[in-house]
Coordinates of C-alpha atoms in Angstrom, one line a residue:
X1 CA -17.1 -1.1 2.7
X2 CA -16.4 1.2 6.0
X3 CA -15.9 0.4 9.1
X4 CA -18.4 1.2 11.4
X5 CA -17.1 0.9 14.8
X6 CA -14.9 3.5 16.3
X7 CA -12.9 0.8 18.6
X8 CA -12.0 -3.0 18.2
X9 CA -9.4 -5.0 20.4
X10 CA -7.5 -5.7 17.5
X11 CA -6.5 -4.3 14.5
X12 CA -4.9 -6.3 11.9
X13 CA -3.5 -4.0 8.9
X14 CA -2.0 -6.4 6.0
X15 CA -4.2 -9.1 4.1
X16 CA -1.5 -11.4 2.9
X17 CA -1.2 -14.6 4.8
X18 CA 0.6 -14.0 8.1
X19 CA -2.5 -10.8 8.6
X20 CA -4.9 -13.5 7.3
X21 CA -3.4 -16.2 9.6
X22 CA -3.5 -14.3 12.5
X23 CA -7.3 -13.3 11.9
X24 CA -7.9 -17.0 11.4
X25 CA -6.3 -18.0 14.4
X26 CA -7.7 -15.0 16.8
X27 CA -11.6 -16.3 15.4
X28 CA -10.1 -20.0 16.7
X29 CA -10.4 -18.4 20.4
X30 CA -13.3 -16.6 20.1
X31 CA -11.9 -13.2 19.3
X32 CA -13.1 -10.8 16.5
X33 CA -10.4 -9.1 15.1
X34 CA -10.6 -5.8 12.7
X35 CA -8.6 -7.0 9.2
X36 CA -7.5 -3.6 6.8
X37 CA -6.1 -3.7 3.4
X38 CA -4.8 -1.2 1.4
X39 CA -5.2 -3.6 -1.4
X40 CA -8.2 -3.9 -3.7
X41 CA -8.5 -7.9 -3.1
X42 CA -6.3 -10.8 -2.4
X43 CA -3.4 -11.1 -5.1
X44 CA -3.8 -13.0 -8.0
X45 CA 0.0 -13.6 -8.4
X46 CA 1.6 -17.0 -7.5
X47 CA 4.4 -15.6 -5.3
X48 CA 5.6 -17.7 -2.3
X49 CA 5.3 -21.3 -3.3
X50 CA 6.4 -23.5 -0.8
X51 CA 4.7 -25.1 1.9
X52 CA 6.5 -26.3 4.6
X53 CA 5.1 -29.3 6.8
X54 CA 4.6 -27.0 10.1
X55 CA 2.6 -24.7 8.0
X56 CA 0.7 -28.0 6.8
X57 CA 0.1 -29.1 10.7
X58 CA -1.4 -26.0 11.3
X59 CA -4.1 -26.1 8.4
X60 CA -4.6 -29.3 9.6
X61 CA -5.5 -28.3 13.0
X62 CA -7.4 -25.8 11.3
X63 CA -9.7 -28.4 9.6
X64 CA -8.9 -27.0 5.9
X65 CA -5.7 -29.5 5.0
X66 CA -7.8 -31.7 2.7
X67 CA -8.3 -28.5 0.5
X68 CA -4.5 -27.9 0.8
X69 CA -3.4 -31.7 -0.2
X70 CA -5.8 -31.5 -3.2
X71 CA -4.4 -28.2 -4.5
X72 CA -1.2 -28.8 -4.0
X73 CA 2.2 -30.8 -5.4
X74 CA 4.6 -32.6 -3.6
X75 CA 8.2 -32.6 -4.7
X76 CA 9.7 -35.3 -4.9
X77 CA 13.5 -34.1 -5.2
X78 CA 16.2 -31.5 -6.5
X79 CA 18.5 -31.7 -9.6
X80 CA 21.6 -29.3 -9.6
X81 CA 22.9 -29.0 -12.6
X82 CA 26.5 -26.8 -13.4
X83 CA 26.9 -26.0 -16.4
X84 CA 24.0 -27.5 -17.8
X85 CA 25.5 -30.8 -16.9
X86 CA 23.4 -32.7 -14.1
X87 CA 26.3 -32.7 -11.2
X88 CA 24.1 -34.3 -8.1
X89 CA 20.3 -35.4 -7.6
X90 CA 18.5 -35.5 -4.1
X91 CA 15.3 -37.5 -3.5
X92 CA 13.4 -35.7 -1.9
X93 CA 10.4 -38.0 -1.3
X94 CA 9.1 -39.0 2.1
X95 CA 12.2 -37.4 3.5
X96 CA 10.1 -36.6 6.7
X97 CA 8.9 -40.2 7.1
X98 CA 7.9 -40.2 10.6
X99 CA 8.4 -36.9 11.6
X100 CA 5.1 -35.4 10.7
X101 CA 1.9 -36.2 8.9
X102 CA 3.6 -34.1 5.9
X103 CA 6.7 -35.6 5.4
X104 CA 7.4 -33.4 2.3
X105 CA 7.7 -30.2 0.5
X106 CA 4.9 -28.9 -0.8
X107 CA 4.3 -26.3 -3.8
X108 CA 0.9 -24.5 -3.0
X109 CA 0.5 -21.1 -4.4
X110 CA 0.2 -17.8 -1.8
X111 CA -3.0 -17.0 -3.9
X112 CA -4.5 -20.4 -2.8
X113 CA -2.9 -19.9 0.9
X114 CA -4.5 -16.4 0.8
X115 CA -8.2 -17.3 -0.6
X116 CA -8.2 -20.6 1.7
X117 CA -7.6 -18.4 4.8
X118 CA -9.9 -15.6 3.3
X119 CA -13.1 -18.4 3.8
X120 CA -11.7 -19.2 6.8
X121 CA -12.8 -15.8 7.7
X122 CA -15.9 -15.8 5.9
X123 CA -17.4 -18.8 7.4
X124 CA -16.3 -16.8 10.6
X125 CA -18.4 -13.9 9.8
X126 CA -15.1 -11.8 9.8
X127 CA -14.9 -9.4 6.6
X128 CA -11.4 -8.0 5.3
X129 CA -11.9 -4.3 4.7
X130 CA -9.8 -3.5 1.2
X131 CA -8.8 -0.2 0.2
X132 CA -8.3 0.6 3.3
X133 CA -5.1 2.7 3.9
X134 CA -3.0 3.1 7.1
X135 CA -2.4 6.8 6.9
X136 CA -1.0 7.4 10.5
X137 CA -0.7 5.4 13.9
X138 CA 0.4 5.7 16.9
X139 CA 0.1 4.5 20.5
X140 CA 0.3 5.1 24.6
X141 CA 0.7 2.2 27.2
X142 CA -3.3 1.8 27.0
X143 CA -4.3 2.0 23.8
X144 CA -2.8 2.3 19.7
X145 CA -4.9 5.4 17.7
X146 CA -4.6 4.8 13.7
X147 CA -6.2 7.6 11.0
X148 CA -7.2 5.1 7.8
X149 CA -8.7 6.2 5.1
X150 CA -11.2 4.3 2.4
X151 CA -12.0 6.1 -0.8
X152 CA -12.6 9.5 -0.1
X153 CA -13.6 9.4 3.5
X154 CA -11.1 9.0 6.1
X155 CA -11.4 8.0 10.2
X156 CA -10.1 7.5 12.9
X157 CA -10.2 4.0 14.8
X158 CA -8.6 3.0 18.3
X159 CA -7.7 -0.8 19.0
X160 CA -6.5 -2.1 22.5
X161 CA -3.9 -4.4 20.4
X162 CA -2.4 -3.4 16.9
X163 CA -0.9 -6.3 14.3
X164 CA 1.6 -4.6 11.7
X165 CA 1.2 -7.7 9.1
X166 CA 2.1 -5.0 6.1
X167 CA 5.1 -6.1 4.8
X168 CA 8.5 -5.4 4.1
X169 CA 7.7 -1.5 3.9
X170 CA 5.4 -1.6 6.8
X171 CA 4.0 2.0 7.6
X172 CA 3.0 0.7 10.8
X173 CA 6.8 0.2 11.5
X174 CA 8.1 3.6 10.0
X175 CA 4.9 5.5 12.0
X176 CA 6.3 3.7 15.5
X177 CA 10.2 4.9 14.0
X178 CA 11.0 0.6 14.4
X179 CA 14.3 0.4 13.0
X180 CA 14.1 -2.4 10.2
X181 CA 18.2 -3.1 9.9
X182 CA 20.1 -5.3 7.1
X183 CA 21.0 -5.0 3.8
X184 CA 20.2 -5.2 0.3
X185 CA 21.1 -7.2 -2.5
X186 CA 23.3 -5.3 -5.5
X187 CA 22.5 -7.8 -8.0
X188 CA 18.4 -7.8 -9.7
X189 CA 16.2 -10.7 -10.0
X190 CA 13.1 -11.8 -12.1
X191 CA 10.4 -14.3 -11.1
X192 CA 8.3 -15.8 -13.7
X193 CA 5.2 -17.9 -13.9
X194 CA 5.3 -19.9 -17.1
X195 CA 3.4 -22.6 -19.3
X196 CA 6.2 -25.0 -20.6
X197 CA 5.8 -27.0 -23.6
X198 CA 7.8 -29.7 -22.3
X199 CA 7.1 -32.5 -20.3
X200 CA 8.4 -31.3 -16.6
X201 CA 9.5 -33.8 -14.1
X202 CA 8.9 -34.2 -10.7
X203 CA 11.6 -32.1 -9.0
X204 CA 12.8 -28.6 -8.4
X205 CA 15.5 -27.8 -10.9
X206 CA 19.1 -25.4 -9.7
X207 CA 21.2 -24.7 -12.3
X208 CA 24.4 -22.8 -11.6
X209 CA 26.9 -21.1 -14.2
X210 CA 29.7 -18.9 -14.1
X211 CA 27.4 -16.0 -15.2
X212 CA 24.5 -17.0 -13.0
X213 CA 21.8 -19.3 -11.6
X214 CA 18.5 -20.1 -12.4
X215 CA 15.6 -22.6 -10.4
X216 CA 12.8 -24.0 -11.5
X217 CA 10.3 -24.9 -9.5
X218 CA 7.0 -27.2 -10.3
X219 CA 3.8 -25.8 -9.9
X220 CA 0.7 -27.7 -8.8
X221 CA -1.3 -27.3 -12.9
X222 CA 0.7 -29.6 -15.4
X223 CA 3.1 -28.0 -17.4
X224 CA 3.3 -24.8 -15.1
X225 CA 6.3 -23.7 -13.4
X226 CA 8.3 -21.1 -11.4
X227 CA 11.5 -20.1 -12.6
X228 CA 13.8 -18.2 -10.6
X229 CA 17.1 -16.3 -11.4
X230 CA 19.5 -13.4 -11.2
X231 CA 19.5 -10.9 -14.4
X232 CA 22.7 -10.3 -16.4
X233 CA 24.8 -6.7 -15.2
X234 CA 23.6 -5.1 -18.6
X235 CA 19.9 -5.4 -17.7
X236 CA 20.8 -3.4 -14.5
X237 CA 18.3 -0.5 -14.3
X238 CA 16.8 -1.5 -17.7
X239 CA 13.0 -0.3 -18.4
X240 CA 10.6 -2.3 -19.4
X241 CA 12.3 -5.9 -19.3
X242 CA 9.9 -8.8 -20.4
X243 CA 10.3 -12.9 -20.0
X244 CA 11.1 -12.9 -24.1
X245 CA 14.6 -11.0 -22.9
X246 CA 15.2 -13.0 -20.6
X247 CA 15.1 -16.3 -22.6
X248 CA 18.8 -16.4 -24.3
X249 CA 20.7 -15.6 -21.4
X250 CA 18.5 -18.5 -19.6
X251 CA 19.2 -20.9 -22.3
X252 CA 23.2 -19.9 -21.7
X253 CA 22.4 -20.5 -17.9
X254 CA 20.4 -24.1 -17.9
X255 CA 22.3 -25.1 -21.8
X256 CA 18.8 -26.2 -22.6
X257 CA 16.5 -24.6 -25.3
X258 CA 13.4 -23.6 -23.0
X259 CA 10.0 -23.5 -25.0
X260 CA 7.9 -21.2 -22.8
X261 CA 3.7 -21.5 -24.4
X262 CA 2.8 -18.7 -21.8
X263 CA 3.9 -16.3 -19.4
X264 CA 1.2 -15.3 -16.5
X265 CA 3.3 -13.4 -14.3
X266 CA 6.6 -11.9 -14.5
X267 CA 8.5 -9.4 -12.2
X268 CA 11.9 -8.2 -11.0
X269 CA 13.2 -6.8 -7.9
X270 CA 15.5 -6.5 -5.6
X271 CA 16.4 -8.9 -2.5
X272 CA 16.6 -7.5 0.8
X273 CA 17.6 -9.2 4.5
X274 CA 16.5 -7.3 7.3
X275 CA 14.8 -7.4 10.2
X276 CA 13.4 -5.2 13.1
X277 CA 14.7 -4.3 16.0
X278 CA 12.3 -5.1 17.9
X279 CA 9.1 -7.4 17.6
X280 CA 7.1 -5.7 20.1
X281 CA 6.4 -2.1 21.5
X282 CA 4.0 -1.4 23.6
X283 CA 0.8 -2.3 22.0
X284 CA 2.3 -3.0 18.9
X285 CA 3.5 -6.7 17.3
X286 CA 5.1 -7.1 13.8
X287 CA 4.5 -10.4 12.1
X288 CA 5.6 -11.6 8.7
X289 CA 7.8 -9.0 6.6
X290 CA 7.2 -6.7 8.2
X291 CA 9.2 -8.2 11.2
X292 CA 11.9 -9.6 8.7
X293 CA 12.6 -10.2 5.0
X294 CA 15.3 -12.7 3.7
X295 CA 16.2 -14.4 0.5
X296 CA 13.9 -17.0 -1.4
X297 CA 16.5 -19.6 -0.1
X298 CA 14.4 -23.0 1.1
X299 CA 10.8 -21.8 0.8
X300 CA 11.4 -19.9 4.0
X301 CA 9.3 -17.1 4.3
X302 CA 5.9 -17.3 4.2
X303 CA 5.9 -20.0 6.7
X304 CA 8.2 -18.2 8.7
X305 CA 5.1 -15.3 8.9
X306 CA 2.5 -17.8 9.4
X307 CA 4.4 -19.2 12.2
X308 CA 4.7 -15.5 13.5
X309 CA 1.2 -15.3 13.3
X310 CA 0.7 -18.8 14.9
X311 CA 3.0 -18.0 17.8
X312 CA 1.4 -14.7 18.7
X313 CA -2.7 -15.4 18.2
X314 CA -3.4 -17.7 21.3
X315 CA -1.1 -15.3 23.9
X316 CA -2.9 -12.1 22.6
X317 CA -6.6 -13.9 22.2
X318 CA -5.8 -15.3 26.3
X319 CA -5.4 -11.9 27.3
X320 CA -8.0 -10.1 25.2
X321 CA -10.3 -12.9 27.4
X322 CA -8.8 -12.1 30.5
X323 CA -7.6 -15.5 30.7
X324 CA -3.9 -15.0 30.6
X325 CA -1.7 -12.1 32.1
X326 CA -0.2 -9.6 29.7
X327 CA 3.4 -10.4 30.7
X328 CA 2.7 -13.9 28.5
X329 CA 3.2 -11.2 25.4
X330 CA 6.6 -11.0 25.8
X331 CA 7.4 -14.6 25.2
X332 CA 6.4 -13.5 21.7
X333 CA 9.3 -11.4 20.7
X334 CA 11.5 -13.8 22.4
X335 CA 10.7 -17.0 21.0
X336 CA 10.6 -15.4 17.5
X337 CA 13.0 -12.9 17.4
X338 CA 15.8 -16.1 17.0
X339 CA 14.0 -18.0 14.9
X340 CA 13.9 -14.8 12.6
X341 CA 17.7 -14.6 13.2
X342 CA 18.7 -17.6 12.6
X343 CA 17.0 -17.9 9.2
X344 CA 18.4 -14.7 8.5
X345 CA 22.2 -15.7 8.7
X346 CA 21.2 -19.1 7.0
X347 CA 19.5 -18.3 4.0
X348 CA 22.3 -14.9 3.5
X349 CA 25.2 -18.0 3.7
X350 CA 23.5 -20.0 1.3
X351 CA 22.2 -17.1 -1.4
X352 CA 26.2 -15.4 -1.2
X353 CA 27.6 -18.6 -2.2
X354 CA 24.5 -19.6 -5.2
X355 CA 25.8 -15.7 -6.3
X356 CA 29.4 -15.4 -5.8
X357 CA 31.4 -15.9 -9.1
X358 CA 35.4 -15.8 -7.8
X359 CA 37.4 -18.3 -9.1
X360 CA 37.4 -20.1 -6.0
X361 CA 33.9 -20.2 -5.0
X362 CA 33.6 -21.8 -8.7
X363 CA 36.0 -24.7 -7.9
X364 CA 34.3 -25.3 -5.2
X365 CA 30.8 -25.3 -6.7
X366 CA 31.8 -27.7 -9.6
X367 CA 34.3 -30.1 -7.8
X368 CA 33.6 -30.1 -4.0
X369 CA 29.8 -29.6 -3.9
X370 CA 28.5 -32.1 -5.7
X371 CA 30.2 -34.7 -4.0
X372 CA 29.7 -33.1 -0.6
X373 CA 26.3 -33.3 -1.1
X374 CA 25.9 -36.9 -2.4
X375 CA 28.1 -38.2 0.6
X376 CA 25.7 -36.0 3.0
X377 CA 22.7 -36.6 1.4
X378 CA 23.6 -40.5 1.8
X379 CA 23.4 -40.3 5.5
X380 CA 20.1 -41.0 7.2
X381 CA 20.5 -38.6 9.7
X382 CA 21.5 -35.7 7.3
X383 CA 18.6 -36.2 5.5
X384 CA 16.8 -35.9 8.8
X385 CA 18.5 -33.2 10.0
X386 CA 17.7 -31.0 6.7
X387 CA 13.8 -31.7 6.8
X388 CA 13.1 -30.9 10.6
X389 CA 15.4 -27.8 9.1
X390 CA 13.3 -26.9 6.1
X391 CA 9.9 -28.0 7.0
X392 CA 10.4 -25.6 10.3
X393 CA 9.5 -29.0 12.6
X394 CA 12.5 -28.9 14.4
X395 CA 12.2 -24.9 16.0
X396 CA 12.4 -25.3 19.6
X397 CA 11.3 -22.5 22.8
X398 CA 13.4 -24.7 25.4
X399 CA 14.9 -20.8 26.7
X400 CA 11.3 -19.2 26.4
X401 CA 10.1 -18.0 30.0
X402 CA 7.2 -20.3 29.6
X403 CA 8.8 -23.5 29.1
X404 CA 9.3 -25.6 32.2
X405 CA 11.1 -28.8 31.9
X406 CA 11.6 -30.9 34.8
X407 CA 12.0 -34.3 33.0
X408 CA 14.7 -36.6 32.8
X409 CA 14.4 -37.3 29.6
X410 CA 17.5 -36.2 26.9
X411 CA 15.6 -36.2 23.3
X412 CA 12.5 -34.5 24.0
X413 CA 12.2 -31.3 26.5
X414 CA 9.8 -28.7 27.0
X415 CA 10.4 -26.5 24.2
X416 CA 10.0 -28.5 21.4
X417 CA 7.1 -29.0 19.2
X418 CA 5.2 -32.0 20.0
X419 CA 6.2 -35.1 18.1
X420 CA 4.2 -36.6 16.0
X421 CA 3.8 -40.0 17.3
X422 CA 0.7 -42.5 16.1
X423 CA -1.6 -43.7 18.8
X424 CA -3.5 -46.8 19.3
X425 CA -7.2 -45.6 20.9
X426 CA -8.0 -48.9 22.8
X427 CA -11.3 -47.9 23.6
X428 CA -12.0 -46.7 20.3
X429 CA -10.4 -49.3 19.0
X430 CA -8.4 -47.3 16.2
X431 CA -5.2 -45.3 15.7
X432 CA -5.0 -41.4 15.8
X433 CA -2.3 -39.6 16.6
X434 CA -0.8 -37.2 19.5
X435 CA -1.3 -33.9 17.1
X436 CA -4.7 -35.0 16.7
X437 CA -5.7 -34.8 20.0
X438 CA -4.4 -31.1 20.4
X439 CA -6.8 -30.0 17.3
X440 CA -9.3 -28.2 19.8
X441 CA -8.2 -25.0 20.8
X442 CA -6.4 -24.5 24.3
X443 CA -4.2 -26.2 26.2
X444 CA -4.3 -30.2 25.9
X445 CA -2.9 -32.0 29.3
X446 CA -1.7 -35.3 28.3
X447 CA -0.7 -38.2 31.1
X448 CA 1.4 -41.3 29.9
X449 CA 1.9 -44.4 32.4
X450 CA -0.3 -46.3 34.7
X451 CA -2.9 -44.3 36.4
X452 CA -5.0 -45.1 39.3
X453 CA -8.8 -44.3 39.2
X454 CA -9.0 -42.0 41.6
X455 CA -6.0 -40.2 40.2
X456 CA -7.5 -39.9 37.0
X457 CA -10.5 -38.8 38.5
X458 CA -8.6 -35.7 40.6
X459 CA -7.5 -34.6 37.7
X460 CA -10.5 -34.5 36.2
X461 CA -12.2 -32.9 38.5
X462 CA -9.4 -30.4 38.9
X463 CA -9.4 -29.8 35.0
X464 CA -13.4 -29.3 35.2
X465 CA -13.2 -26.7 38.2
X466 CA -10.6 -24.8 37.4
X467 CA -9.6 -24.6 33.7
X468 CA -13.0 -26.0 32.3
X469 CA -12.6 -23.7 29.4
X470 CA -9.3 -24.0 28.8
X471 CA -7.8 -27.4 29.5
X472 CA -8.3 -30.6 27.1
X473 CA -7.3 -33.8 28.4
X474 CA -5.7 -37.4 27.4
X475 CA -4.9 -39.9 29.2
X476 CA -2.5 -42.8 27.6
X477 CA -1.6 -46.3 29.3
X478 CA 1.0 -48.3 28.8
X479 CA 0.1 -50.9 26.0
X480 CA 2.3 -53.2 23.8
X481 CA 0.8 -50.8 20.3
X482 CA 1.8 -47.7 22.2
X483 CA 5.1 -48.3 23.3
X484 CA 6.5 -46.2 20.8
X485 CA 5.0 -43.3 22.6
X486 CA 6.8 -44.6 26.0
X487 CA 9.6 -44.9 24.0
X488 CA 10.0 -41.5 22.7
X489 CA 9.4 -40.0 25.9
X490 CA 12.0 -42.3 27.8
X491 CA 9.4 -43.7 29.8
X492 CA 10.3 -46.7 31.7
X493 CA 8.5 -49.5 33.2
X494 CA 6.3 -48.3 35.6
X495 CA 7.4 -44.8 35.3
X496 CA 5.1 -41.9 34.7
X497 CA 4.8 -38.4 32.7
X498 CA 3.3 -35.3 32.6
X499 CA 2.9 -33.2 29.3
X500 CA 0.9 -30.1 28.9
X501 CA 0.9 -28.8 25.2
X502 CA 0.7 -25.3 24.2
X503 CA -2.1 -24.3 22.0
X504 CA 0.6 -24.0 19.3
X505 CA 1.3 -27.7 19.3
X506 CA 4.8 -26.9 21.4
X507 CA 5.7 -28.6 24.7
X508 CA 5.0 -25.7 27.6
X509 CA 5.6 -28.2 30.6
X510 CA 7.1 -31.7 30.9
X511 CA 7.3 -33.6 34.2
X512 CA 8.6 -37.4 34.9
X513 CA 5.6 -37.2 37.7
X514 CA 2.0 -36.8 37.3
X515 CA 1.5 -33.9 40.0
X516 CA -1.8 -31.7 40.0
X517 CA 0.1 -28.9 42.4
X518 CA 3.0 -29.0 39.7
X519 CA 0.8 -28.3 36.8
X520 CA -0.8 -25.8 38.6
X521 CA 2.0 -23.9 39.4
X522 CA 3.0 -24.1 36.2
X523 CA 0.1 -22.8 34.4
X524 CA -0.9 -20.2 37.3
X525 CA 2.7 -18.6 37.9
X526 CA 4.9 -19.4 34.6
X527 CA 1.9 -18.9 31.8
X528 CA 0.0 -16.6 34.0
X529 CA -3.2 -18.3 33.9
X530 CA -5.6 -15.7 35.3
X531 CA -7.2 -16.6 38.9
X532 CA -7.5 -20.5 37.6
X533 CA -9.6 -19.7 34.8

């Protein structure tokens, strides 16, 4: 299948799930995006497992988590063995208990990620071209020209907006000369997809040993798993290498006789950490790997691309509208940029210390860890403070140029993703929940305290002149079942407060007053809104 038009707004080369996210998310706000893949179809391969709750939030703002839930496994903990001795056991289940409508981990294959977000599209009437190679692109301040080609015919398409979403080699990054700097890896790694013959628990499995590591990770099917591990020096640069050579130096590693029935997949490679210069220039973004790449460490990356894509859609689909000034595209590379960072430096920590074999590193693993971890893991908090870490909740824009706080309030500022926090509808007479009432597209305005009529009607009527397409809006009183909510916010008696939620479920603007001139400004002169759409 060809393209047939010669020019589209956007231009999405890479089909894997941040390319496919972005699509999705573009179609949300009314934008119809061009998708290329030099890929024949969407992989058949397992590969990133893990789904992290913030990635669940947004499929559920998305209409398509009951889909997810049903195809996927939570986990319910993590055994780390040394030795092949169990040294330390962490529950894992409901660790997020309050914190989101996904308080776990959850294993859902990227070929289910990649064919739920594929009939996203369909349903959308937006087709993914495969075998569609990037052979050249490049760009001016108005406008990025690509040559791609699709069998034997090539062409030549122009886009307003370009979306490099094709991975850690990106050609889209090497055409624009984007540095992409880090490091690699020296040691080599194999993935496997396997059918056990054994009964598997409920939890992810880490064994270390002196001459390696290996994880095992449940699948959703009964009986499958992931394992993951390093390969021994001798099979450096060996040809050819299959899951049956693999076995006895695993059985050394775990001290546990494997019985693998069947192998679907298995690969090895080499681990990389880098990450681009620069997210953004001039009409082109970088989401996903090709942006950065980083070890396996905590089911990181994937989600980290579908945040990417997340982040990005609604800024570029308000200016392709005209709704939003182009200067809100910058907030992109700034907000993510750190996050990518961040995770970066974290996951290289974590993966030197898993791989490093000195004879210090190796007391420290078999005496000190184990009981660091059971006297952390025992702490509320702790266990707090590694979910909102993990399931990507706790990522915060308070320094982004479009967060305005102006609240007293210490726990919560504008910045943060919106907390989940149930609601009690007394009209409706039933509970729903603040992320529930940002599932429409746009910005969601949401008053808390007690409201005079006529105030609540001058805001509605501002709402319906001037941001009737763009502004969805909740009203909350104070109310013995609510006062959770009042709580969270720091909301005293009698006391009032103003939130207006990004379309991306974060905090843009938080105010201990409910003013209509504030809100304005804040939406005209710090998001950009165009001429009070």
């Amino acid at each position: 299948m060809q393209i047939t038009q010669q020019h589209t707004q956007v231009l999405i080369v890479g089909a894997g799930p941040s390319g496919l996210m972005m699509a999705a998310q573009l179609l949300r706000y009314g934008v119809q995006p061009v998708i290329i893949d030099s890929k024949q179809g969407p992989t058949d391969k397992s590969k990133a497992l893990a789904v992290q709750a913030r990635s669940m939030e947004i499929f559920r703002q998305m209409g398509v988590i009951d889909r997810v839930i049903a195809g996927s496994r939570a986990v319910a903990g993590a055994v780390i063995n040394q030795e092949g001795l169990e040294v330390a056991s962490l529950a894992l289940e409901g660790i997020g208990a309050g914190q989101t409508a996904f308080p776990y981990i959850y294993m859902y294959q990227q070929s289910k990620t990649e064919r739920l977000l594929l009939d996203y599209l369909t349903l959308n009437c937006c087709p993914v071209y495969w075998n569609t190679t990037l052979l050249s692109a490049e760009q001016d301040a108005s406008k990025a020209t690509v040559q791609l080609q699709t069998g034997a015919d090539t062409q030549t398409l122009t886009c307003d907006w370009l979306i490099a979403a094709d991975g850690a080699r990106s050609p889209i990054r090497k055409h624009l000369q984007l540095t992409f700097n880090g490091d690699t890896y020296q040691h080599q790694f194999y993935v496997a997809d396997v059918k056990i013959k054994d009964v598997l628990g409920d939890k992810v499995s880490l064994y270390l040993s002196k001459k390696g590591f290996a994880a095992f990770f449940l699948m959703p099917e009964e009986h499958y798993c992931r394992i993951v591990g390093n390969l021994p020096d001798e099979f450096d640069n060996r040809e050819g290498l299959q899951m049956d050579d693999v076995i006895p130096y695993l059985d050394t590693i775990t001290g546990a006789g494997i019985k693998i029935a069947h192998t679907n997949w298995f690969t090895t490679y080499k681990l990389h950490h880098r990450m681009a210069g620069k997210f953004r220039d001039q009409r082109c973004f970088l989401i996903g790997d090709a942006a950065h790449i980083h070890s396996p460490v905590g089911g990181q990356g994937m989600n980290t691309g579908l945040q990417d894509a997340y982040n990005l859609a609604w800024k570029l689909a308000g200016v392709v509208n005209n709704q939003l000034k182009e200067s809100i595209l910058d907030s992109y590379a700034a907000e993510r940029m750190p996050v990518a960072r961040e995770l970066l430096n974290t996951t290289d920590r974590i993966f030197k210390m898993i791989l490093l074999r000195n004879w210090f590193v190796g007391l420290f693993k078999k005496w000190l860890l184990p009981v660091l971890l059971k006297r952390t893991w025992s702490k509320p908090a702790s266990r707090q403070a590694f979910f909102k870490r993990v399931s990507q909740t706790g990522i915060s824009y308070r320094d982004s140029q479009i967060s305005l706080n102006l609240s007293h309030a210490t726990q919560i500022k504008a910045g943060d993703r919106l907390p989940y926090l149930k609601v009690f509808d007394e009209k409706k007479q039933q509970e729903t929940d603040l992320h529930e009432w940002c599932s429409k597209p746009g910005f969601t305005i949401i008053a808390l305290g007690k409201l005079q009529e006529i105030d609540l009607f001058t805001l509605a009527k501002w709402i319906t002149q001037k941001y009737p397409a763009n502004l969805n809006f909740f009203y909350l009183p104070p109310s013995a079942k609510n006062q959770p909510v009042f709580d969270a916010f720091e909301i005293k008696e009698s006391q009032k407060k103003a939130i207006i939620v990004r379309p991306d479920m974060h905090i843009g603007f938080l105010n201990d007053v409910v003013d209509i001139d504030m809100m304005d400004n804040y939406l005209q002169n710090v998001v950009g809104f165009v001429g009070g759409q």
